[in-house]
Structure formats: structure tokens, C-alpha cells
PDB file of C-alpha atoms in Angstrom:
ATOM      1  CA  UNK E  18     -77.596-127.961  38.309  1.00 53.00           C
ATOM      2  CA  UNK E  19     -79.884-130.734  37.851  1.00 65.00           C
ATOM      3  CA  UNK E  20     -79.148-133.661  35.708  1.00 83.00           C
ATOM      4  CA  UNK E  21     -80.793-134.903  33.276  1.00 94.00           C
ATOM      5  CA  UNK E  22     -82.508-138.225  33.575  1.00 96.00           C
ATOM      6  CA  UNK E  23     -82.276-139.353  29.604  1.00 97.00           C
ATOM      7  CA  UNK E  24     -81.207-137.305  26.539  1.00 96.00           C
ATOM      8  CA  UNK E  25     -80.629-138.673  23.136  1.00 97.00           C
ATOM      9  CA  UNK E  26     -78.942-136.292  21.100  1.00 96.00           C
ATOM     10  CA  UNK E  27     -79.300-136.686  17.556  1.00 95.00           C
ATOM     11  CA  UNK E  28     -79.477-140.638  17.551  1.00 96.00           C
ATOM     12  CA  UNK E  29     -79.590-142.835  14.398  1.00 95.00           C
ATOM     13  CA  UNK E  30     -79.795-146.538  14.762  1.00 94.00           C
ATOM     14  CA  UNK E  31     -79.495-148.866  11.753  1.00 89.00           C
ATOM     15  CA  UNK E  32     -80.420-152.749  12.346  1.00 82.00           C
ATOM     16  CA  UNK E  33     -78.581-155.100  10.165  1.00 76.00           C
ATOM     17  CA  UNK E  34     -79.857-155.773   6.970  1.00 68.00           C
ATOM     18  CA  UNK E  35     -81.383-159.165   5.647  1.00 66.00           C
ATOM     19  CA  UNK E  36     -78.611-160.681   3.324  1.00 60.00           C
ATOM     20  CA  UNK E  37     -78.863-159.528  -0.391  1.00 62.00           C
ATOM     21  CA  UNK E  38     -81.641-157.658   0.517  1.00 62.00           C
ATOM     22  CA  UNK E  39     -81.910-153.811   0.633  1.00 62.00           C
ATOM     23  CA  UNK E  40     -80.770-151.882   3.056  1.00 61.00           C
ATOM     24  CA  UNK E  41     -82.986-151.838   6.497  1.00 69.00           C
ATOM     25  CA  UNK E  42     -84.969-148.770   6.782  1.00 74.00           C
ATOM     26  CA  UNK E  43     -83.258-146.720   9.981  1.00 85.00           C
ATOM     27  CA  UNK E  44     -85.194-147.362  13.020  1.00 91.00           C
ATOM     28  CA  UNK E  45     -84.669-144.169  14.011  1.00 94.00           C
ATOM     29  CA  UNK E  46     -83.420-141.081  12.323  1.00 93.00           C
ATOM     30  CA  UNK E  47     -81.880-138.046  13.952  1.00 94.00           C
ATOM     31  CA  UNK E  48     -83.581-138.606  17.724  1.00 96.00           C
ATOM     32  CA  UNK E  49     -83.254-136.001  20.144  1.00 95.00           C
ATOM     33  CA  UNK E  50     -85.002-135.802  23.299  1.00 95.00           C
ATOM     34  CA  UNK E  51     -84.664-135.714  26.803  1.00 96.00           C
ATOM     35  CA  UNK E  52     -86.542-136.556  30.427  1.00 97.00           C
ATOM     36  CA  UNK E  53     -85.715-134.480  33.313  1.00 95.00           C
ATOM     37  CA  UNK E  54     -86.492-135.018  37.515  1.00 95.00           C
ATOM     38  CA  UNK E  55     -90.036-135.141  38.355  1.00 94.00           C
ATOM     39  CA  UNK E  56     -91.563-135.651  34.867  1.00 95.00           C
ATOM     40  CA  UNK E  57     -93.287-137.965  32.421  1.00 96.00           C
ATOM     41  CA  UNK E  58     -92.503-138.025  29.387  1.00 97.00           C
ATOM     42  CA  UNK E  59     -94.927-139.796  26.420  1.00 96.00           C
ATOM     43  CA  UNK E  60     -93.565-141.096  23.682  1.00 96.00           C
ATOM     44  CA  UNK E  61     -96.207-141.363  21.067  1.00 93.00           C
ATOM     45  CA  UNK E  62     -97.384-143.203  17.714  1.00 89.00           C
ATOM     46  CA  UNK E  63     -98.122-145.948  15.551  1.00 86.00           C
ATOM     47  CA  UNK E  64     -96.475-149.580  15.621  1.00 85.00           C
ATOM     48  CA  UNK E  65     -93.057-149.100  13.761  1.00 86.00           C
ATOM     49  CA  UNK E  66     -92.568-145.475  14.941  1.00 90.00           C
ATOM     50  CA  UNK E  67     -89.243-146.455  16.587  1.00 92.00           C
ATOM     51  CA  UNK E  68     -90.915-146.082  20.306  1.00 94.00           C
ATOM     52  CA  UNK E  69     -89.494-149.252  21.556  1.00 92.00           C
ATOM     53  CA  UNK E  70     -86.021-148.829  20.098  1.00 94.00           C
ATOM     54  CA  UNK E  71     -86.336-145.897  22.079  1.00 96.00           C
ATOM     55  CA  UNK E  72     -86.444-148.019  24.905  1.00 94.00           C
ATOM     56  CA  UNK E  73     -83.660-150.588  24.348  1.00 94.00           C
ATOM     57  CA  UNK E  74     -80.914-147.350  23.494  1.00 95.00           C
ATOM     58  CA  UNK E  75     -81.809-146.310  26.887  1.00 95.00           C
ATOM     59  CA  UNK E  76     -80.468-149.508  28.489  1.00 93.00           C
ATOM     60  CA  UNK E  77     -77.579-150.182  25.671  1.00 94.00           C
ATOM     61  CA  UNK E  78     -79.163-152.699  24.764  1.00 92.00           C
ATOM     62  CA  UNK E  79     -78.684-151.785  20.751  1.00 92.00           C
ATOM     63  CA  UNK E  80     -75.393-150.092  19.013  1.00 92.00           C
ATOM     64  CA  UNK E  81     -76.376-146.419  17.707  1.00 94.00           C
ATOM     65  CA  UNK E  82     -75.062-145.681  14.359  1.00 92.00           C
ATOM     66  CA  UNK E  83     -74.885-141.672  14.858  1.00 94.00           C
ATOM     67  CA  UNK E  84     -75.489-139.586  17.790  1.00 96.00           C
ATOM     68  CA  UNK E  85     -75.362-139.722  21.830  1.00 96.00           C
ATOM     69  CA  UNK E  86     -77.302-141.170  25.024  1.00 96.00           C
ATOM     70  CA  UNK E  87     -76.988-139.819  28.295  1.00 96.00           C
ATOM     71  CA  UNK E  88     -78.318-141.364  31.321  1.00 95.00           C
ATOM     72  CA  UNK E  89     -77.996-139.146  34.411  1.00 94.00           C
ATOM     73  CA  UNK E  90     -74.987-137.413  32.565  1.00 92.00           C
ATOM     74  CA  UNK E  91     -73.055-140.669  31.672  1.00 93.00           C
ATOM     75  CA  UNK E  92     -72.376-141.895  28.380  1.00 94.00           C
ATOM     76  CA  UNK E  93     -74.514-145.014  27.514  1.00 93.00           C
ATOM     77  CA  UNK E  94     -73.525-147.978  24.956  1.00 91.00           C
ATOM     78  CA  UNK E  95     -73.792-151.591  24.654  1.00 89.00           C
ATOM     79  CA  UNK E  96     -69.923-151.026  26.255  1.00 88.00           C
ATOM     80  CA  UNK E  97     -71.464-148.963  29.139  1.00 92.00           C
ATOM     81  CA  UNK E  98     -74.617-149.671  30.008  1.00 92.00           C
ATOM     82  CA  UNK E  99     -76.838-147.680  32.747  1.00 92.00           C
ATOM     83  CA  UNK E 100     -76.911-149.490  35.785  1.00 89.00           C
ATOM     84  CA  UNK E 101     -80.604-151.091  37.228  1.00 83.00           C
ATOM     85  CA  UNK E 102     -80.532-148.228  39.855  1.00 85.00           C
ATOM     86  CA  UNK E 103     -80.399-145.196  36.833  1.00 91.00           C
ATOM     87  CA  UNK E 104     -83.050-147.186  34.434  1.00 93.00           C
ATOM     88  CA  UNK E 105     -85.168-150.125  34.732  1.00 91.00           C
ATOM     89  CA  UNK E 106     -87.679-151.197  31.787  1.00 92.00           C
ATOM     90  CA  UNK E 107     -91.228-152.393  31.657  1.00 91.00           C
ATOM     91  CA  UNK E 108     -90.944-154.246  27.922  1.00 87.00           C
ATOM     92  CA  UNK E 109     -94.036-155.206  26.068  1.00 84.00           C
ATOM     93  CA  UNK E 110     -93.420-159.224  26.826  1.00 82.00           C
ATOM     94  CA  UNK E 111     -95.000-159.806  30.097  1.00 73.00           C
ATOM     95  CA  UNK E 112     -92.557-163.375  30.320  1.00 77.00           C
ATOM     96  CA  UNK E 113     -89.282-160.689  30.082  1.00 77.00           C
ATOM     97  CA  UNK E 114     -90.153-159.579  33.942  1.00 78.00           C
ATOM     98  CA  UNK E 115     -89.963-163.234  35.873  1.00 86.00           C
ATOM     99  CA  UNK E 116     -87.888-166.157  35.840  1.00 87.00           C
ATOM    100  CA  UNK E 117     -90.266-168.855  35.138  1.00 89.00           C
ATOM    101  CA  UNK E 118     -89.112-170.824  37.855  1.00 91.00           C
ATOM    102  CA  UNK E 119     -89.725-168.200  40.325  1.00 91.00           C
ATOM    103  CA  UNK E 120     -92.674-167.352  42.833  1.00 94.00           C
ATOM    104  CA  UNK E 121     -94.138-163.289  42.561  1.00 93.00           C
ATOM    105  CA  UNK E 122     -92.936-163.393  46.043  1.00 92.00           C
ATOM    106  CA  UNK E 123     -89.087-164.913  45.339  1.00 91.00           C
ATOM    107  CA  UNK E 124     -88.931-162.468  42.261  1.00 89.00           C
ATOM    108  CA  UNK E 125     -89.293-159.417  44.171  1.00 89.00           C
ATOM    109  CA  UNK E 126     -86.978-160.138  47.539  1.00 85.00           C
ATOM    110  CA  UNK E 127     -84.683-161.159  44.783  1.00 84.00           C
ATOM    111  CA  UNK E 128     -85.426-157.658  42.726  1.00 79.00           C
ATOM    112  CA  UNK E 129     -84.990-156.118  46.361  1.00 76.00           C
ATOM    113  CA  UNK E 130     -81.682-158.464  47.432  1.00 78.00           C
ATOM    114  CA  UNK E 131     -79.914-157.252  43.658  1.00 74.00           C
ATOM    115  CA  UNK E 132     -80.637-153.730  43.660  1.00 68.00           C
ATOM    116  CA  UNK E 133     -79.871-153.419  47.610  1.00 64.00           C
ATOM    117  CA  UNK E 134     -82.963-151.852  48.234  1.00 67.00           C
ATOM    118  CA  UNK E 135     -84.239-152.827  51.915  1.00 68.00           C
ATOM    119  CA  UNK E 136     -87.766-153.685  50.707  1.00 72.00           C
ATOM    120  CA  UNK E 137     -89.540-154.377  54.127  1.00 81.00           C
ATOM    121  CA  UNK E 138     -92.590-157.286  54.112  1.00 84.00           C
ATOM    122  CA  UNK E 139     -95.147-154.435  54.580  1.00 86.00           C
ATOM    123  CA  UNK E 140     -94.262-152.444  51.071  1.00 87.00           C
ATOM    124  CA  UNK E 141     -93.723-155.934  48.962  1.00 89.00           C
ATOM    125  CA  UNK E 142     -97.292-156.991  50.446  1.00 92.00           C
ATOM    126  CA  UNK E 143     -98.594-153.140  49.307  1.00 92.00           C
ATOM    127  CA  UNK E 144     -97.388-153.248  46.105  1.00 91.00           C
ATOM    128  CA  UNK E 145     -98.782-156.650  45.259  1.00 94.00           C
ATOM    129  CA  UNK E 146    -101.999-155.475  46.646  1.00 94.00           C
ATOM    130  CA  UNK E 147    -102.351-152.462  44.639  1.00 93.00           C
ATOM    131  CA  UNK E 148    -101.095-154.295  41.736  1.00 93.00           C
ATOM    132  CA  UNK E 149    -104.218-157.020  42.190  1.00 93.00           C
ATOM    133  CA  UNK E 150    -101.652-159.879  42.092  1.00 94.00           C
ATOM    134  CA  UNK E 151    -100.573-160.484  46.087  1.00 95.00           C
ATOM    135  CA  UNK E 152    -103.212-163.440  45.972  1.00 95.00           C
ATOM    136  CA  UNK E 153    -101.070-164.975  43.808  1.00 95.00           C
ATOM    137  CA  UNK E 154     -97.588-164.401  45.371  1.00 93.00           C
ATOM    138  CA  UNK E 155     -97.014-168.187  45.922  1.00 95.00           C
ATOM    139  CA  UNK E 156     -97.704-168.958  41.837  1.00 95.00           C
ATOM    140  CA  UNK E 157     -94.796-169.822  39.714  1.00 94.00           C
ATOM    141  CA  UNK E 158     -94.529-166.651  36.986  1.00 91.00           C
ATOM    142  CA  UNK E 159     -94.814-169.481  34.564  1.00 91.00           C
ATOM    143  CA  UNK E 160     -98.563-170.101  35.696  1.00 94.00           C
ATOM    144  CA  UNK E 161     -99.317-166.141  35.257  1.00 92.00           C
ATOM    145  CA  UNK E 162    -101.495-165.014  32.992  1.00 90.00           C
ATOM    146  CA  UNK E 163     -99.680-162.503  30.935  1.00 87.00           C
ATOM    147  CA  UNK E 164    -101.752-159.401  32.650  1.00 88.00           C
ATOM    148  CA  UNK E 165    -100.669-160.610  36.174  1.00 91.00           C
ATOM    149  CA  UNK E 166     -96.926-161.163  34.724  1.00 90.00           C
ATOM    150  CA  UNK E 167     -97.149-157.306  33.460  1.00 89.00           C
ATOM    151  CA  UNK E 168     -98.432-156.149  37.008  1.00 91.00           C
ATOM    152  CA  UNK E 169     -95.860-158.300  39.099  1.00 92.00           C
ATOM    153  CA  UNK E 170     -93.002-157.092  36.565  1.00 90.00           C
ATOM    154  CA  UNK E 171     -94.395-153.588  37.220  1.00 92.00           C
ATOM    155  CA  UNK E 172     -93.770-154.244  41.307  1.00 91.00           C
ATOM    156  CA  UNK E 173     -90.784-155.527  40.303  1.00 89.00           C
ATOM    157  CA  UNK E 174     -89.479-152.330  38.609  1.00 89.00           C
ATOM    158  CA  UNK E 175     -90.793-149.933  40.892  1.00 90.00           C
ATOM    159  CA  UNK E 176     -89.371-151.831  44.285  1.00 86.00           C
ATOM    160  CA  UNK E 177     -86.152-151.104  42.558  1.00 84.00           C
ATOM    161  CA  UNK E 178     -86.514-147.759  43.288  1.00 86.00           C
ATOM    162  CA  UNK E 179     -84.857-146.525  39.586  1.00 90.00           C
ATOM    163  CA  UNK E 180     -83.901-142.984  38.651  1.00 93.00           C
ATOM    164  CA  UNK E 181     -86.095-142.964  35.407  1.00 95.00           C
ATOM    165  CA  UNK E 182     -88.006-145.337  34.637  1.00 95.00           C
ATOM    166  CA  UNK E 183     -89.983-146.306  30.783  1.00 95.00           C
ATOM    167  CA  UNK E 184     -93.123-148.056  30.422  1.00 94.00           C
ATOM    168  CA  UNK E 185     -93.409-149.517  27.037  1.00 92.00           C
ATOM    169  CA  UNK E 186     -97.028-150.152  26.388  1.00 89.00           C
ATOM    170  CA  UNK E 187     -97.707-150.401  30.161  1.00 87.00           C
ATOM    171  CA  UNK E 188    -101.424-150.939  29.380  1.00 84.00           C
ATOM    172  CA  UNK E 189    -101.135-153.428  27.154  1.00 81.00           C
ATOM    173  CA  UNK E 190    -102.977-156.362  27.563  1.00 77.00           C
ATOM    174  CA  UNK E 191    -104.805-155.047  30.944  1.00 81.00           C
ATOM    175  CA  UNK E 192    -108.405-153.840  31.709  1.00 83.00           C
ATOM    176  CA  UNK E 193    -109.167-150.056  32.016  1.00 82.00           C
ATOM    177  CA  UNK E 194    -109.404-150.078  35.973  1.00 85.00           C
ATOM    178  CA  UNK E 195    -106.514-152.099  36.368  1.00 88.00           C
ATOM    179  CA  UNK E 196    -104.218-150.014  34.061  1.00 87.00           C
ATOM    180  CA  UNK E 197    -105.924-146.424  35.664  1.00 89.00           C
ATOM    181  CA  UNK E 198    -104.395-147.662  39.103  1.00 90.00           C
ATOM    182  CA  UNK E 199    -100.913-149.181  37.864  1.00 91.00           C
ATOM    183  CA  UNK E 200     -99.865-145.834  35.944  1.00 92.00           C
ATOM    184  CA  UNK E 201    -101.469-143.968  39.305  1.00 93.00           C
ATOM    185  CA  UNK E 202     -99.573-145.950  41.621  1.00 93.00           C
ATOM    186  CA  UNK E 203     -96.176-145.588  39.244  1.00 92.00           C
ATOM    187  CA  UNK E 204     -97.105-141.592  39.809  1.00 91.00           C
ATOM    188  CA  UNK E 205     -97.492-142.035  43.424  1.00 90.00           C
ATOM    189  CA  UNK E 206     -94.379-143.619  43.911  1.00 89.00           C
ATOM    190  CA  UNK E 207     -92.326-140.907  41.910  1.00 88.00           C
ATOM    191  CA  UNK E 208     -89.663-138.850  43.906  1.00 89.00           C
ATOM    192  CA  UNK E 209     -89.091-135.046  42.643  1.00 91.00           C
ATOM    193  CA  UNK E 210     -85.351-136.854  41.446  1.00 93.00           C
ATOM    194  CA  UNK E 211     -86.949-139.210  39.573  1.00 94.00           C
ATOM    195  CA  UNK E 212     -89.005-139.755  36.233  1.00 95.00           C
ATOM    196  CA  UNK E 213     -90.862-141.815  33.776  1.00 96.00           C
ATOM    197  CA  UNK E 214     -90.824-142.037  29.949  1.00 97.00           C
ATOM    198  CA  UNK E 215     -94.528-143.057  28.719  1.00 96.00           C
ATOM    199  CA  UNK E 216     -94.112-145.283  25.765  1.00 95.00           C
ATOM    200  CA  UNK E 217     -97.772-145.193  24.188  1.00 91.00           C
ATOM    201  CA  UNK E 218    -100.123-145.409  21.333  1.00 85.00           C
ATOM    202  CA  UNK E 219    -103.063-144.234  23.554  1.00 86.00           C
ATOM    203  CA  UNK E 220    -103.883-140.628  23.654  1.00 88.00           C
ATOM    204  CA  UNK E 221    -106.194-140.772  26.298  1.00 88.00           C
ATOM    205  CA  UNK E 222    -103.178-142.044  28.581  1.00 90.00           C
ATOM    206  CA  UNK E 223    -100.758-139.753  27.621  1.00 92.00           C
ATOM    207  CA  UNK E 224    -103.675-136.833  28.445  1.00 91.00           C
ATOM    208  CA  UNK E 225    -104.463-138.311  31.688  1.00 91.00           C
ATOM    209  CA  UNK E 226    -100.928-139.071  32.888  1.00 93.00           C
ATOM    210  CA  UNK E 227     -97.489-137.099  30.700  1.00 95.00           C
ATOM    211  CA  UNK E 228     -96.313-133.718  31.133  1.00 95.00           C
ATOM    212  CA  UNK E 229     -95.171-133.281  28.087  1.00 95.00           C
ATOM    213  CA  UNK E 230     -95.477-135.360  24.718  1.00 94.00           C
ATOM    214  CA  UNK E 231     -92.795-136.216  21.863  1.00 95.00           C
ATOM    215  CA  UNK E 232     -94.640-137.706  18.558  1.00 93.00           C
ATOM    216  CA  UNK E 233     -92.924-140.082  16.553  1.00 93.00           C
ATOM    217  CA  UNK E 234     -93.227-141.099  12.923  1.00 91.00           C
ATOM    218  CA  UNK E 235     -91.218-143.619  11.355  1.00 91.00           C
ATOM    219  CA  UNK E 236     -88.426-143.272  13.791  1.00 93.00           C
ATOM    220  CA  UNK E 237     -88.040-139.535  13.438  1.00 94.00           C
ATOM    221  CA  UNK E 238     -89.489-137.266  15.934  1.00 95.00           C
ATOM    222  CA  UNK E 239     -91.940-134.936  14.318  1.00 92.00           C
ATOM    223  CA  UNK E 240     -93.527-132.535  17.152  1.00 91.00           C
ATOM    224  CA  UNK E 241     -92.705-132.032  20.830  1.00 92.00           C
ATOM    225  CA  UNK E 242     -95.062-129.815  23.003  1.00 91.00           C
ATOM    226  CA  UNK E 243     -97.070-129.844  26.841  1.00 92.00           C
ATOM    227  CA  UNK E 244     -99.462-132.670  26.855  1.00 92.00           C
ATOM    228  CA  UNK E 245    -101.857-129.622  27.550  1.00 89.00           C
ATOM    229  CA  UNK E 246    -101.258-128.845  24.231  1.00 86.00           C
ATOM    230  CA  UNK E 247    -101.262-131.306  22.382  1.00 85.00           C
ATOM    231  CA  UNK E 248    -104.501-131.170  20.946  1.00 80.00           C
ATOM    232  CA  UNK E 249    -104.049-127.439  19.777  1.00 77.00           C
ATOM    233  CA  UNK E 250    -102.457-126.337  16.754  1.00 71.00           C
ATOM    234  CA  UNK E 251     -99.643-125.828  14.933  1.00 70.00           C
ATOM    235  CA  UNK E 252     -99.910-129.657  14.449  1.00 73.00           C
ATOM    236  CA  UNK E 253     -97.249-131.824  12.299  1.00 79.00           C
ATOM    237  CA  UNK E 254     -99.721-133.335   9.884  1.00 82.00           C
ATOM    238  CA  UNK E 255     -99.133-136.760  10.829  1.00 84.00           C
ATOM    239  CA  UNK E 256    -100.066-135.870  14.951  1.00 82.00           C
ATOM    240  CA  UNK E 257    -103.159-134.452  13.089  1.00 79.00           C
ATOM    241  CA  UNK E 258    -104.261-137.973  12.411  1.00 80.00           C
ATOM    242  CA  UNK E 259    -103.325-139.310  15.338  1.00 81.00           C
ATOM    243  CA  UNK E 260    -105.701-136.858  17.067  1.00 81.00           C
ATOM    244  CA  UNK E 261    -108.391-137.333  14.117  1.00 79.00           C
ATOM    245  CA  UNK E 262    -107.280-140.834  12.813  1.00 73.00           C
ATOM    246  CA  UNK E 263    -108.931-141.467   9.147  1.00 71.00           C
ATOM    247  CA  UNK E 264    -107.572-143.255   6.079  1.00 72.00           C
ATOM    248  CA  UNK E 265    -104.685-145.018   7.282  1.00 74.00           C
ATOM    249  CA  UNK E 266    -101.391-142.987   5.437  1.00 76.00           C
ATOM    250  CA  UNK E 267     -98.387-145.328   4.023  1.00 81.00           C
ATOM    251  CA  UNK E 268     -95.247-144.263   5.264  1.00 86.00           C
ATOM    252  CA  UNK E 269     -92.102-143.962   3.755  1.00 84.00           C
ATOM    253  CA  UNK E 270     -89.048-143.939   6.239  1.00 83.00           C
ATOM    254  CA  UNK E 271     -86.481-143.393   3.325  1.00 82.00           C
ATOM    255  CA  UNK E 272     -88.228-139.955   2.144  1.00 87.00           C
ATOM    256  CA  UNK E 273     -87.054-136.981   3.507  1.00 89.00           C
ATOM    257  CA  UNK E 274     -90.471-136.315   4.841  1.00 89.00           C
ATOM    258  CA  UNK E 275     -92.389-139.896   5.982  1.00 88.00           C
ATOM    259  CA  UNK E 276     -95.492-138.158   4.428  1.00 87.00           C
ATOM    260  CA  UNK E 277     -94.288-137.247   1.024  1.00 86.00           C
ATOM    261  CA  UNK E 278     -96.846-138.054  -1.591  1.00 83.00           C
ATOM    262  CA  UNK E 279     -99.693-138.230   1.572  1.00 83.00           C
ATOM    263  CA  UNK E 280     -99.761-134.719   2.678  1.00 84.00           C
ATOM    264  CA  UNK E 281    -101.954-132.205   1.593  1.00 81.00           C
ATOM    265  CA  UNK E 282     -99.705-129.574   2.628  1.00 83.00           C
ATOM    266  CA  UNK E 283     -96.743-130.532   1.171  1.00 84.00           C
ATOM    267  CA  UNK E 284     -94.523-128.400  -1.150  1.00 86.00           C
ATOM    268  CA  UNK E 285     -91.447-128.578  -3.219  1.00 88.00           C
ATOM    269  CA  UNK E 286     -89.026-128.354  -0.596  1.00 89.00           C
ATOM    270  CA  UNK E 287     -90.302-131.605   0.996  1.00 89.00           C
ATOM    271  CA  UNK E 288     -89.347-133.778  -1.630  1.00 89.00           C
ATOM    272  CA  UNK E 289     -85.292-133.112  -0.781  1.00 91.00           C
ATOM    273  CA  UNK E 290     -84.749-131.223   2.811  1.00 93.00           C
ATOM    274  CA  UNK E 291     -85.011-133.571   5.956  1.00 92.00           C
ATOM    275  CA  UNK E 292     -87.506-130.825   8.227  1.00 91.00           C
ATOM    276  CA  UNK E 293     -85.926-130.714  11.868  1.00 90.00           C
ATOM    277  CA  UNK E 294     -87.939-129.557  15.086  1.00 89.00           C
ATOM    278  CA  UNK E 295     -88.540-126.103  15.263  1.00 87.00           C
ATOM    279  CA  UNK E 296     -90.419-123.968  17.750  1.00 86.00           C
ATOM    280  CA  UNK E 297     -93.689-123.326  16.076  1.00 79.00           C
ATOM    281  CA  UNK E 298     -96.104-121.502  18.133  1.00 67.00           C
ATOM    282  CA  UNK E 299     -97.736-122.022  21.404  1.00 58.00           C
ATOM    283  CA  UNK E 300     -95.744-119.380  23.229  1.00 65.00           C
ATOM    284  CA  UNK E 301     -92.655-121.010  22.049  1.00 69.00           C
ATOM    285  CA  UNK E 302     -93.431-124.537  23.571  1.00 81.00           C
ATOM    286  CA  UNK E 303     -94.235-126.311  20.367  1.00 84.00           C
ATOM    287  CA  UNK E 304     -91.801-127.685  18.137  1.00 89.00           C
ATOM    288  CA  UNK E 305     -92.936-129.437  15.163  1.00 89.00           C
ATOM    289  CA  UNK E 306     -90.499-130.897  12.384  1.00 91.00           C
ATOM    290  CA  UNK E 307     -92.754-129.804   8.937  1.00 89.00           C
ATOM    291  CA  UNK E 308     -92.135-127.229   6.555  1.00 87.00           C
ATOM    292  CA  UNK E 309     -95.392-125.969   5.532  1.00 85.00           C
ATOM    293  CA  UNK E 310     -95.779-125.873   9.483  1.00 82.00           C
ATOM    294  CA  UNK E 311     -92.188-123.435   9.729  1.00 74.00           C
ATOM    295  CA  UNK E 312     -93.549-121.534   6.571  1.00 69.00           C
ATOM    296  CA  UNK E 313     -96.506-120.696   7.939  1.00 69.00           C
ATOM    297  CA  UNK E 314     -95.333-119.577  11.734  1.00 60.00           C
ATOM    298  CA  UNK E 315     -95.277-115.752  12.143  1.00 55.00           C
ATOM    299  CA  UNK E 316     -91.536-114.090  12.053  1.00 51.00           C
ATOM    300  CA  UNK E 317     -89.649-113.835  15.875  1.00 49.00           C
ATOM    301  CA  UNK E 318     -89.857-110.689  17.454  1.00 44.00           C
TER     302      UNK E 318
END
């Protein structure tokens, strides 16, 4: 039986509150999902969706109030964290990659000397290359421009060989060539063992390279399905507007639905039951957390 490479199961995290303030709104709420071998997972929506805390659970790198995270079958915490070789992280800050004191070309024999990877000169010269940043393997990361940091943090990552590795914005802050042949070369380099979560706001990424797509609103996931599919109905109402964006819709994470009071299809039950994913069409490979959506599917055979 195959492991599996990440699965939150029912995860709540709560950040501290500000003192004599109100309580933080949960960063995420009830988070299930999982990555298995050989696929890429996106993980999509607005800013404040809960993507990124996504990212640091996967590491330990926050406490979850409720729930569980599994990497590769082990228990993960700020206790027991995953080790470099099960997950390795692409953060948003380009500076998080690099020690500033560093060359590109010290930073990756040192990724390679840490993670015991025999990295010869000829791969660590082809990764730079494809990257666009091997002209500039004798610069200090500190004189980087923050797309070049990105790219060499990207070599980095993937000369550590990691079972699953997440990309958190991964085209962020590069040019559309240049961020077409980083997320091709991340595919290239994939093993059938290993995979990738996609942590995006950009459709047209998640069409071009995900297998299957998890939607997030205000830390809550709201429809899973095959990237194939994404764009076909039944939709949550909020993926509807991600895939036809319009008025921008106010949020509220404390509601029992983060669209109560901006959803034309809401009813009575939305205003106290919590919706969970349920399948929802699409020969069974949708599931979308929204009442009117559940209402509205035909009965089970």
C-alpha cells in the first residue's frame, strides 16, 4: 500500500490573539486533505484563505488546535517535525532560501552536503542553467534580486531530492517565461514516489500544471475536484467567482458559511450548520462544502 505523501485530517489552527482584543479568527477551520505519489496538488484562493498556513502545518512549523498531519504516515507537530528529505518548502520570501552570506554556488553543495544527496558538478550547473541564475553562481544571495533568490531557492529545494514538495506562490514575483519553465522543470524532476502541493491564486497555473484542485475560503476548504473539472459545475459559490471574479465579496470567517449575507443561494440552514465536503456531481469526483449545492444534487443510486 502506498503512503500518503500529506494528509491533514480535520485540522483547526488558532493563532494567538492580540491582548484584550477579540478572539483571532481561526486560520483554518476543519482542513482535510491529502497529496499522494506522483501528483500535484493546487491549493487555491484569495490572500487570507489559510493557503500558507497550509504550508507551515506541513513542516510543524505552527501548533494545530484540533485535528491531525501526516507526512508519509508519521505524525507531524512542532514536537515532531518532517525531516528535509519528506518535505522541503518554497515560502513566499525569496531572502528565506539563502544565507546572505552565501554564494548560489556554496548554498547548494551545502543544500547537497546536509541532505546527503551526492549532487555531482554537472546537475548543480543544470539546474542553475535552467533556472536562468548559473551566471550568477559566484554572487552573494544578499546581492540577488528577489526573482533570482526565488529561482536559486527553487534549485535549492529540488537538489534535495524531497518526498513532497509545496510551492507557495512559486510564481510570484517572476516573468511568465521564467515561471512556465521553473514549474516545468519542478514536473520534470518528479519521481512516480514523489509529489508537489501547488499553493496558488492563479488559475491559469493550476490548469496548466495540478491534477487535482482543493479551493479554499477563509481557511475552510469549500470544493475539491480534477483540475479538468474545475471549471464545470456543481461549483461552491465562492469558486464561482474565482472562475468569474466580479464585485469583490466580504468574508466572514466566524459565520458558519464565509458567504452568509453574500450568496444568492443561500437559505435558512446556512445561517447555523457549518456545510462539510460532500460529493456533488461529476461522476462522484466533486466535492463541494455548500448546502444549496447538496440540496440540489440528485439522490444516490
Amino acid at each position: 500500500m502506498t503512503t500518503t505523501l500529506l494528509s491533514l485530517k480535520g485540522v483547526t489552527v488558532r493563532y494567538p490573539r492580540w491582548m484584550w482584543g477579540p478572539p483571532a479568527d481561526p486560520a483554518l477551520l476543519d482542513v482535510s486533505l491529502d497529496v499522494r505519489p506522483g501528483e500535484v496538488v493546487a491549493l487555491v484562493g484569495g490572500s487570507g484563505a489559510g493557503k500558507s498556513t497550509v504550508a507551515r502545518v506541513a513542516v510543524g512549523a505552527v501548533p494545530v488546535a484540533a485535528g491531525e498531519v501526516l507526512v508519509q504516515g508519521q505524525v507531524t507537530s512542532i514536537a515532531a517535525r518532517p525531516t528535509p528529505a519528506q518535505v522541503q518548502v518554497l515560502f513566499q520570501d525569496p531572502s528565506a532560501h539563502l544565507p546572505p552570506h552565501m554564494t548560489v554556488l556554496q548554498a547548494m553543495h551545502e543544500s547537497a552536503r546536509v541532505h546527503h544527496t551526492a549532487a555531482p558538478a554537472a546537475e548543480v550547473q543544470d539546474l542553475l542553467t535552467q533556472l536562468d541564475v548559473w551566471h550568477r553562481r559566484h554572487a552573494p544571495a544578499a546581492q540577488l534580486s528577489g526573482g533570482e533568490r526565488r529561482r536559486a531557492g527553487l534549485a535549492r529545494l529540488l537538489l534535495a531530492r524531497p518526498g513532497l514538495l509545496i510551492l507557495d506562490e512559486p510564481t510570484a514575483g517572476l516573468d511568465v517565461h521564467r515561471a512556465v519553465d521553473a514549474l516545468e522543470l519542478v514536473l520534470a524532476r518528479r519521481s512516480p514516489t514523489s509529489g508537489v502541493l501547488l499553493i496558488t491564486h492563479d488559475l491559469r497555473v493550476v490548469r496548466s500544471f495540478a491534477d487535482r484542485a482543493v479551493v479554499m475560503a477563509a481557511g475552510r476548504v469549500v470544493k475539491s475536484c480534477p483540475t479538468r473539472l474545475l471549471g464545470q459545475g456543481p461549483h461552491h459559490p465562492y469558486t464561482a467567482q474565482l472562475l468569474h471574479p466580479g464585485e469583490p465579496v466580504t468574508l466572514r470567517p466566524h459565520a458558519p458559511c464565509p458567504l452568509l449575507g453574500a450568496c444568492p443561494q443561500a437559505r435558512t440552514t446556512c445561517e447555523t450548520v457549518r456545510p462539510t465536503l460532500q460529493v456533488a456531481g461529476g461522476e462522484g469526483q466533486h466535492q463541494v462544502a455548500c448546502h444549496a449545492v447538496a440540496a440540489s444534487a440528485p439522490p444516490e443510486a
